[in-house]
PDB file of C-alpha atoms in Angstrom:
ATOM      1  CA  UNK A 189      19.627 -21.525  20.513  1.00 62.00           C
ATOM      2  CA  UNK A 190      17.968 -23.968  18.251  1.00 63.00           C
ATOM      3  CA  UNK A 191      14.439 -22.220  18.588  1.00 73.00           C
ATOM      4  CA  UNK A 192      16.353 -18.649  17.818  1.00 78.00           C
ATOM      5  CA  UNK A 193      18.557 -20.418  14.711  1.00 81.00           C
ATOM      6  CA  UNK A 194      15.167 -21.781  13.474  1.00 81.00           C
ATOM      7  CA  UNK A 195      13.284 -18.496  13.748  1.00 82.00           C
ATOM      8  CA  UNK A 196      16.397 -16.995  11.943  1.00 88.00           C
ATOM      9  CA  UNK A 197      16.246 -19.061   9.329  1.00 89.00           C
ATOM     10  CA  UNK A 198      12.158 -18.564   8.605  1.00 89.00           C
ATOM     11  CA  UNK A 199      13.363 -14.852   8.745  1.00 92.00           C
ATOM     12  CA  UNK A 200      15.591 -15.345   5.865  1.00 93.00           C
ATOM     13  CA  UNK A 201      13.088 -17.429   3.917  1.00 91.00           C
ATOM     14  CA  UNK A 202      10.706 -14.869   3.850  1.00 90.00           C
ATOM     15  CA  UNK A 203      13.509 -12.190   2.783  1.00 93.00           C
ATOM     16  CA  UNK A 204      14.483 -14.511  -0.087  1.00 93.00           C
ATOM     17  CA  UNK A 205      10.704 -14.461  -0.919  1.00 91.00           C
ATOM     18  CA  UNK A 206      10.278 -11.077  -1.116  1.00 91.00           C
ATOM     19  CA  UNK A 207      13.859 -10.092  -2.606  1.00 90.00           C
ATOM     20  CA  UNK A 208      12.613 -10.073  -6.368  1.00 88.00           C
ATOM     21  CA  UNK A 209       9.578  -7.170  -5.630  1.00 85.00           C
ATOM     22  CA  UNK A 210      12.084  -5.002  -3.673  1.00 88.00           C
ATOM     23  CA  UNK A 211      13.591  -3.639  -6.865  1.00 86.00           C
ATOM     24  CA  UNK A 212       9.975  -1.828  -7.732  1.00 81.00           C
ATOM     25  CA  UNK A 213      10.025  -0.155  -4.490  1.00 85.00           C
ATOM     26  CA  UNK A 214      12.501   2.172  -5.306  1.00 86.00           C
ATOM     27  CA  UNK A 215      11.221   4.213  -8.127  1.00 83.00           C
ATOM     28  CA  UNK A 216       7.797   4.324  -6.314  1.00 84.00           C
ATOM     29  CA  UNK A 217       9.396   5.514  -2.777  1.00 88.00           C
ATOM     30  CA  UNK A 218      11.028   8.093  -4.977  1.00 87.00           C
ATOM     31  CA  UNK A 219       8.066   9.307  -6.626  1.00 85.00           C
ATOM     32  CA  UNK A 220       6.257   9.429  -3.498  1.00 88.00           C
ATOM     33  CA  UNK A 221       9.029  11.845  -1.893  1.00 89.00           C
ATOM     34  CA  UNK A 222       9.098  14.036  -4.664  1.00 86.00           C
ATOM     35  CA  UNK A 223       5.276  14.399  -4.855  1.00 84.00           C
ATOM     36  CA  UNK A 224       5.584  15.305  -0.831  1.00 87.00           C
ATOM     37  CA  UNK A 225       8.162  18.064  -1.766  1.00 87.00           C
ATOM     38  CA  UNK A 226       6.172  18.949  -4.729  1.00 82.00           C
ATOM     39  CA  UNK A 227       3.209  19.368  -2.266  1.00 84.00           C
ATOM     40  CA  UNK A 228       4.976  22.051  -0.192  1.00 86.00           C
ATOM     41  CA  UNK A 229       6.245  19.692   2.821  1.00 88.00           C
ATOM     42  CA  UNK A 230       8.939  20.216   4.603  1.00 90.00           C
ATOM     43  CA  UNK A 231      11.582  17.109   4.504  1.00 89.00           C
ATOM     44  CA  UNK A 232      11.379  16.125   7.845  1.00 92.00           C
ATOM     45  CA  UNK A 233       7.422  16.096   7.562  1.00 91.00           C
ATOM     46  CA  UNK A 234       7.902  14.110   4.206  1.00 90.00           C
ATOM     47  CA  UNK A 235       9.806  11.500   6.221  1.00 93.00           C
ATOM     48  CA  UNK A 236       7.087  11.827   8.812  1.00 92.00           C
ATOM     49  CA  UNK A 237       4.439  11.076   6.513  1.00 91.00           C
ATOM     50  CA  UNK A 238       6.117   7.607   5.183  1.00 92.00           C
ATOM     51  CA  UNK A 239       6.614   6.754   9.021  1.00 92.00           C
ATOM     52  CA  UNK A 240       3.212   7.367   9.845  1.00 91.00           C
ATOM     53  CA  UNK A 241       1.037   6.051   6.907  1.00 90.00           C
ATOM     54  CA  UNK A 242       3.614   3.678   5.144  1.00 91.00           C
ATOM     55  CA  UNK A 243       1.043   3.231   2.268  1.00 88.00           C
ATOM     56  CA  UNK A 244       2.738   4.300  -1.105  1.00 82.00           C
ATOM     57  CA  UNK A 245      -0.901   4.937  -3.314  1.00 81.00           C
ATOM     58  CA  UNK A 246      -2.518   6.794  -0.047  1.00 86.00           C
ATOM     59  CA  UNK A 247       0.567   8.780   0.374  1.00 89.00           C
ATOM     60  CA  UNK A 248       0.657   9.871  -3.104  1.00 85.00           C
ATOM     61  CA  UNK A 249      -2.894  10.790  -3.153  1.00 84.00           C
ATOM     62  CA  UNK A 250      -2.910  12.752   0.050  1.00 88.00           C
ATOM     63  CA  UNK A 251       0.466  14.910  -1.120  1.00 88.00           C
ATOM     64  CA  UNK A 252      -1.897  15.788  -4.004  1.00 82.00           C
ATOM     65  CA  UNK A 253      -4.813  17.005  -1.835  1.00 85.00           C
ATOM     66  CA  UNK A 254      -2.014  18.568   0.558  1.00 88.00           C
ATOM     67  CA  UNK A 255      -1.105  20.387  -2.485  1.00 84.00           C
ATOM     68  CA  UNK A 256      -4.360  21.505  -3.572  1.00 81.00           C
ATOM     69  CA  UNK A 257      -5.102  22.952  -0.062  1.00 83.00           C
ATOM     70  CA  UNK A 258      -7.886  20.114   0.795  1.00 81.00           C
ATOM     71  CA  UNK A 259      -9.552  20.152   4.032  1.00 85.00           C
ATOM     72  CA  UNK A 260      -7.551  17.678   6.559  1.00 88.00           C
ATOM     73  CA  UNK A 261     -10.692  15.949   7.011  1.00 88.00           C
ATOM     74  CA  UNK A 262     -10.876  15.229   3.339  1.00 85.00           C
ATOM     75  CA  UNK A 263      -7.340  14.233   3.393  1.00 88.00           C
ATOM     76  CA  UNK A 264      -7.871  11.590   6.236  1.00 88.00           C
ATOM     77  CA  UNK A 265     -10.865  10.369   5.044  1.00 86.00           C
ATOM     78  CA  UNK A 266      -9.700   9.454   1.638  1.00 84.00           C
ATOM     79  CA  UNK A 267      -6.632   8.130   3.263  1.00 86.00           C
ATOM     80  CA  UNK A 268      -8.746   5.673   4.874  1.00 86.00           C
ATOM     81  CA  UNK A 269     -10.894   4.676   1.884  1.00 82.00           C
ATOM     82  CA  UNK A 270      -7.927   4.151  -0.412  1.00 80.00           C
ATOM     83  CA  UNK A 271      -6.379   1.573   2.349  1.00 85.00           C
ATOM     84  CA  UNK A 272      -9.570   0.073   2.978  1.00 81.00           C
ATOM     85  CA  UNK A 273      -8.273  -3.133   1.837  1.00 80.00           C
ATOM     86  CA  UNK A 274      -5.892  -3.657   4.532  1.00 88.00           C
ATOM     87  CA  UNK A 275      -8.855  -4.395   6.533  1.00 86.00           C
ATOM     88  CA  UNK A 276      -9.661  -7.255   4.036  1.00 83.00           C
ATOM     89  CA  UNK A 277      -5.819  -8.574   3.836  1.00 87.00           C
ATOM     90  CA  UNK A 278      -5.981  -8.438   8.134  1.00 90.00           C
ATOM     91  CA  UNK A 279      -8.753 -10.653   7.953  1.00 89.00           C
ATOM     92  CA  UNK A 280      -7.505 -13.190   5.668  1.00 87.00           C
ATOM     93  CA  UNK A 281      -3.932 -13.206   7.580  1.00 91.00           C
ATOM     94  CA  UNK A 282      -5.728 -13.556  11.254  1.00 91.00           C
ATOM     95  CA  UNK A 283      -6.192 -17.457  10.932  1.00 89.00           C
ATOM     96  CA  UNK A 284      -2.305 -17.711  10.675  1.00 90.00           C
ATOM     97  CA  UNK A 285      -1.118 -14.880  12.753  1.00 90.00           C
ATOM     98  CA  UNK A 286      -4.227 -14.015  14.859  1.00 88.00           C
ATOM     99  CA  UNK A 287      -2.908 -15.776  18.088  1.00 88.00           C
ATOM    100  CA  UNK A 288       0.059 -13.630  18.543  1.00 89.00           C
ATOM    101  CA  UNK A 289       0.400 -11.409  21.397  1.00 92.00           C
ATOM    102  CA  UNK A 290      -0.483  -7.526  21.012  1.00 94.00           C
ATOM    103  CA  UNK A 291       2.823  -6.255  20.392  1.00 94.00           C
ATOM    104  CA  UNK A 292       3.343  -8.826  17.571  1.00 94.00           C
ATOM    105  CA  UNK A 293       0.026  -7.593  15.896  1.00 94.00           C
ATOM    106  CA  UNK A 294       0.628  -4.093  16.493  1.00 95.00           C
ATOM    107  CA  UNK A 295       4.201  -4.519  14.151  1.00 95.00           C
ATOM    108  CA  UNK A 296       2.200  -6.794  11.670  1.00 95.00           C
ATOM    109  CA  UNK A 297      -0.453  -4.326  11.124  1.00 94.00           C
ATOM    110  CA  UNK A 298       1.765  -1.676  10.658  1.00 95.00           C
ATOM    111  CA  UNK A 299       4.174  -3.501   8.231  1.00 95.00           C
ATOM    112  CA  UNK A 300       1.352  -4.712   6.211  1.00 94.00           C
ATOM    113  CA  UNK A 301       1.650  -3.998   2.458  1.00 90.00           C
ATOM    114  CA  UNK A 302       0.499  -5.555  -0.678  1.00 85.00           C
ATOM    115  CA  UNK A 303       3.715  -7.050  -1.372  1.00 87.00           C
ATOM    116  CA  UNK A 304       4.132  -8.424   2.390  1.00 91.00           C
ATOM    117  CA  UNK A 305       0.774  -9.756   2.234  1.00 89.00           C
ATOM    118  CA  UNK A 306       0.950 -11.471  -1.128  1.00 87.00           C
ATOM    119  CA  UNK A 307       3.759 -13.296  -0.428  1.00 89.00           C
ATOM    120  CA  UNK A 308       3.212 -14.184   3.390  1.00 91.00           C
ATOM    121  CA  UNK A 309      -0.539 -15.526   2.373  1.00 88.00           C
ATOM    122  CA  UNK A 310       0.677 -17.563  -0.356  1.00 87.00           C
ATOM    123  CA  UNK A 311       3.149 -19.403   1.532  1.00 88.00           C
ATOM    124  CA  UNK A 312       1.065 -19.845   4.605  1.00 88.00           C
ATOM    125  CA  UNK A 313      -1.438 -21.312   2.212  1.00 83.00           C
ATOM    126  CA  UNK A 314       0.814 -23.257   0.213  1.00 79.00           C
ATOM    127  CA  UNK A 315       3.699 -24.401   1.800  1.00 72.00           C
ATOM    128  CA  UNK A 316       1.966 -24.931   4.902  1.00 62.00           C
ATOM    129  CA  UNK A 317       2.516 -22.981   8.044  1.00 58.00           C
ATOM    130  CA  UNK A 318       4.806 -24.433  10.483  1.00 65.00           C
ATOM    131  CA  UNK A 319       6.292 -22.318  13.660  1.00 75.00           C
ATOM    132  CA  UNK A 320       7.791 -19.058  13.697  1.00 82.00           C
ATOM    133  CA  UNK A 321       5.238 -17.932  11.010  1.00 87.00           C
ATOM    134  CA  UNK A 322       5.421 -14.218  12.301  1.00 91.00           C
ATOM    135  CA  UNK A 323       8.849 -14.567  11.375  1.00 93.00           C
ATOM    136  CA  UNK A 324       8.476 -15.339   7.870  1.00 93.00           C
ATOM    137  CA  UNK A 325       5.879 -12.343   7.477  1.00 94.00           C
ATOM    138  CA  UNK A 326       8.533 -10.188   9.215  1.00 95.00           C
ATOM    139  CA  UNK A 327      11.072 -11.183   6.703  1.00 95.00           C
ATOM    140  CA  UNK A 328       8.862 -10.120   3.839  1.00 94.00           C
ATOM    141  CA  UNK A 329       7.644  -6.943   5.648  1.00 95.00           C
ATOM    142  CA  UNK A 330      10.881  -5.153   7.125  1.00 96.00           C
ATOM    143  CA  UNK A 331      13.040  -4.838   4.116  1.00 95.00           C
ATOM    144  CA  UNK A 332      10.175  -3.453   2.196  1.00 93.00           C
ATOM    145  CA  UNK A 333       9.595  -1.136   5.085  1.00 96.00           C
ATOM    146  CA  UNK A 334      13.398   0.135   5.218  1.00 96.00           C
ATOM    147  CA  UNK A 335      13.749   0.160   1.556  1.00 94.00           C
ATOM    148  CA  UNK A 336      10.701   2.612   1.506  1.00 94.00           C
ATOM    149  CA  UNK A 337      12.168   4.787   3.869  1.00 95.00           C
ATOM    150  CA  UNK A 338      15.136   4.860   2.158  1.00 95.00           C
ATOM    151  CA  UNK A 339      13.570   5.323  -1.486  1.00 92.00           C
ATOM    152  CA  UNK A 340      11.494   8.329  -0.033  1.00 93.00           C
ATOM    153  CA  UNK A 341      14.364  10.012   1.409  1.00 94.00           C
ATOM    154  CA  UNK A 342      16.071   9.899  -1.951  1.00 91.00           C
ATOM    155  CA  UNK A 343      13.079  11.367  -3.619  1.00 89.00           C
ATOM    156  CA  UNK A 344      12.806  14.041  -1.087  1.00 89.00           C
ATOM    157  CA  UNK A 345      16.437  14.683  -1.645  1.00 86.00           C
ATOM    158  CA  UNK A 346      15.850  15.069  -5.722  1.00 80.00           C
ATOM    159  CA  UNK A 347      12.541  16.847  -5.259  1.00 67.00           C
ATOM    160  CA  UNK A 348      14.445  19.604  -3.120  1.00 63.00           C
ATOM    161  CA  UNK A 349      17.446  19.702  -5.909  1.00 63.00           C
ATOM    162  CA  UNK A 350      15.398  19.818  -8.651  1.00 57.00           C
ATOM    163  CA  UNK A 351      14.392  23.438  -9.868  1.00 56.00           C
ATOM    164  CA  UNK A 352      11.002  24.216  -9.838  1.00 55.00           C
ATOM    165  CA  UNK A 353      10.668  25.032 -13.563  1.00 55.00           C
ATOM    166  CA  UNK A 354      11.158  21.363 -14.508  1.00 51.00           C
ATOM    167  CA  UNK A 355       7.632  20.356 -12.972  1.00 54.00           C
ATOM    168  CA  UNK A 356       8.710  17.048 -12.151  1.00 51.00           C
ATOM    169  CA  UNK A 357       5.231  16.642 -10.300  1.00 54.00           C
ATOM    170  CA  UNK A 358       4.300  15.440 -13.960  1.00 53.00           C
ATOM    171  CA  UNK A 359       5.179  12.083 -13.140  1.00 54.00           C
ATOM    172  CA  UNK A 360       2.503  11.546 -10.744  1.00 53.00           C
ATOM    173  CA  UNK A 361      -0.405  10.702 -13.141  1.00 55.00           C
ATOM    174  CA  UNK A 362       2.161   8.350 -14.924  1.00 53.00           C
ATOM    175  CA  UNK A 363       2.660   6.473 -11.741  1.00 51.00           C
ATOM    176  CA  UNK A 364      -1.031   5.971 -10.778  1.00 53.00           C
ATOM    177  CA  UNK A 365      -1.194   4.660 -14.394  1.00 54.00           C
ATOM    178  CA  UNK A 366       1.332   1.865 -13.754  1.00 52.00           C
ATOM    179  CA  UNK A 367      -0.283   1.156 -10.643  1.00 52.00           C
ATOM    180  CA  UNK A 368      -3.617   0.454 -12.215  1.00 58.00           C
ATOM    181  CA  UNK A 369      -3.416  -1.077 -15.225  1.00 58.00           C
ATOM    182  CA  UNK A 370      -2.089  -4.545 -13.659  1.00 56.00           C
ATOM    183  CA  UNK A 371      -5.057  -4.685 -11.016  1.00 56.00           C
ATOM    184  CA  UNK A 372      -7.596  -4.583 -14.171  1.00 66.00           C
ATOM    185  CA  UNK A 373      -7.977  -8.224 -14.506  1.00 68.00           C
ATOM    186  CA  UNK A 374     -11.817  -8.635 -14.926  1.00 74.00           C
ATOM    187  CA  UNK A 375     -15.221  -6.552 -15.284  1.00 82.00           C
ATOM    188  CA  UNK A 376     -15.736  -5.332 -11.696  1.00 76.00           C
ATOM    189  CA  UNK A 377     -12.500  -3.883 -11.960  1.00 77.00           C
ATOM    190  CA  UNK A 378     -12.795  -2.382 -15.028  1.00 82.00           C
ATOM    191  CA  UNK A 379     -16.076  -0.723 -13.925  1.00 82.00           C
ATOM    192  CA  UNK A 380     -14.623   0.537 -10.712  1.00 79.00           C
ATOM    193  CA  UNK A 381     -11.846   2.433 -12.476  1.00 78.00           C
ATOM    194  CA  UNK A 382     -13.893   3.728 -15.170  1.00 84.00           C
ATOM    195  CA  UNK A 383     -16.616   4.989 -12.712  1.00 86.00           C
ATOM    196  CA  UNK A 384     -14.026   6.136 -10.147  1.00 77.00           C
ATOM    197  CA  UNK A 385     -11.939   7.895 -12.742  1.00 77.00           C
ATOM    198  CA  UNK A 386     -15.072   9.447 -14.304  1.00 84.00           C
ATOM    199  CA  UNK A 387     -16.537  10.585 -11.150  1.00 82.00           C
ATOM    200  CA  UNK A 388     -13.407  12.283  -9.881  1.00 77.00           C
ATOM    201  CA  UNK A 389     -12.844  14.091 -13.261  1.00 78.00           C
ATOM    202  CA  UNK A 390     -16.216  15.074 -13.311  1.00 84.00           C
ATOM    203  CA  UNK A 391     -16.017  16.440  -9.824  1.00 77.00           C
ATOM    204  CA  UNK A 392     -12.567  18.143 -10.270  1.00 74.00           C
ATOM    205  CA  UNK A 393     -14.550  21.416  -9.401  1.00 75.00           C
ATOM    206  CA  UNK A 394     -16.125  20.163  -6.310  1.00 73.00           C
ATOM    207  CA  UNK A 395     -16.004  22.389  -3.044  1.00 71.00           C
ATOM    208  CA  UNK A 396     -13.550  21.435  -0.404  1.00 63.00           C
ATOM    209  CA  UNK A 397     -11.565  19.625  -3.060  1.00 63.00           C
ATOM    210  CA  UNK A 398     -14.244  16.333  -2.944  1.00 69.00           C
ATOM    211  CA  UNK A 399     -13.693  15.355  -6.113  1.00 71.00           C
ATOM    212  CA  UNK A 400     -11.071  12.593  -5.327  1.00 69.00           C
ATOM    213  CA  UNK A 401     -12.831  11.634  -2.303  1.00 72.00           C
ATOM    214  CA  UNK A 402     -16.203  10.972  -4.419  1.00 78.00           C
ATOM    215  CA  UNK A 403     -14.464   9.475  -7.409  1.00 77.00           C
ATOM    216  CA  UNK A 404     -12.802   7.139  -4.870  1.00 75.00           C
ATOM    217  CA  UNK A 405     -16.073   6.228  -3.118  1.00 79.00           C
ATOM    218  CA  UNK A 406     -17.656   6.010  -6.144  1.00 81.00           C
ATOM    219  CA  UNK A 407     -15.187   3.647  -7.814  1.00 79.00           C
ATOM    220  CA  UNK A 408     -15.609   1.291  -4.765  1.00 76.00           C
ATOM    221  CA  UNK A 409     -19.205   0.988  -4.587  1.00 82.00           C
ATOM    222  CA  UNK A 410     -19.497   0.260  -8.500  1.00 85.00           C
ATOM    223  CA  UNK A 411     -16.738  -2.488  -8.161  1.00 77.00           C
ATOM    224  CA  UNK A 412     -18.394  -3.856  -5.065  1.00 77.00           C
ATOM    225  CA  UNK A 413     -21.731  -3.947  -6.621  1.00 85.00           C
ATOM    226  CA  UNK A 414     -20.274  -5.337 -10.001  1.00 81.00           C
ATOM    227  CA  UNK A 415     -18.688  -8.123  -7.779  1.00 77.00           C
ATOM    228  CA  UNK A 416     -21.573  -8.943  -5.956  1.00 79.00           C
ATOM    229  CA  UNK A 417     -24.004  -8.988  -9.142  1.00 80.00           C
ATOM    230  CA  UNK A 418     -21.247 -11.379 -10.911  1.00 73.00           C
ATOM    231  CA  UNK A 419     -21.364 -13.904  -8.038  1.00 72.00           C
ATOM    232  CA  UNK A 420     -25.177 -14.005  -7.973  1.00 77.00           C
ATOM    233  CA  UNK A 421     -25.009 -14.581 -11.731  1.00 78.00           C
ATOM    234  CA  UNK A 422     -22.655 -17.370 -11.462  1.00 72.00           C
ATOM    235  CA  UNK A 423     -24.334 -18.945  -8.547  1.00 68.00           C
ATOM    236  CA  UNK A 424     -27.730 -18.942 -10.285  1.00 65.00           C
ATOM    237  CA  UNK A 425     -28.872 -22.162 -11.708  1.00 61.00           C
TER     238      UNK A 425
END
């Protein structure tokens, strides 16, 4: 009983830690639902995308590619490229959660988001690990998942209710700008953003709708190269 109560308290601590970030999920999730509707997906398929993919930026891009009629392979490849950062998140969390069972790891991997990672890794590194650390992570990740599904459903309903003539899909680029600006903090991230956006724009008419994928690859490659160059410059005597 004492062990169960301790786990519940740790879960509540995670919930309190993530609470300030929850309101920001609602407009993002609603926009994702609207984008899926604009792409021509049925409501059930739109909800299925949130359940299976559960990655905001990737879902927005995938919806756009589906609407453009891109090849399935290109859609999957682009989604994987956008979510490559999750591999780094997983490696960072492994020292704290890697000892858990396969079932726990599967649940943690599925619920992994930028917000849950940031709050959890900060807690693990600075507040001490302690027992029931997986429950702290679940306290941050699970509410995000529930709220994301609810917000996506609201967006799907809104997208279906708004007349097509309103062209609400124009909000999609604005959402990406809101996501982009805060992460441009140094030269490598600025170089990645400029290169990725420029290449995607230049390759807009590429065959098989490869423009966005080419831009994503170019941006990632530029950012990594710039980061390595900056690291070498700082390490040199």
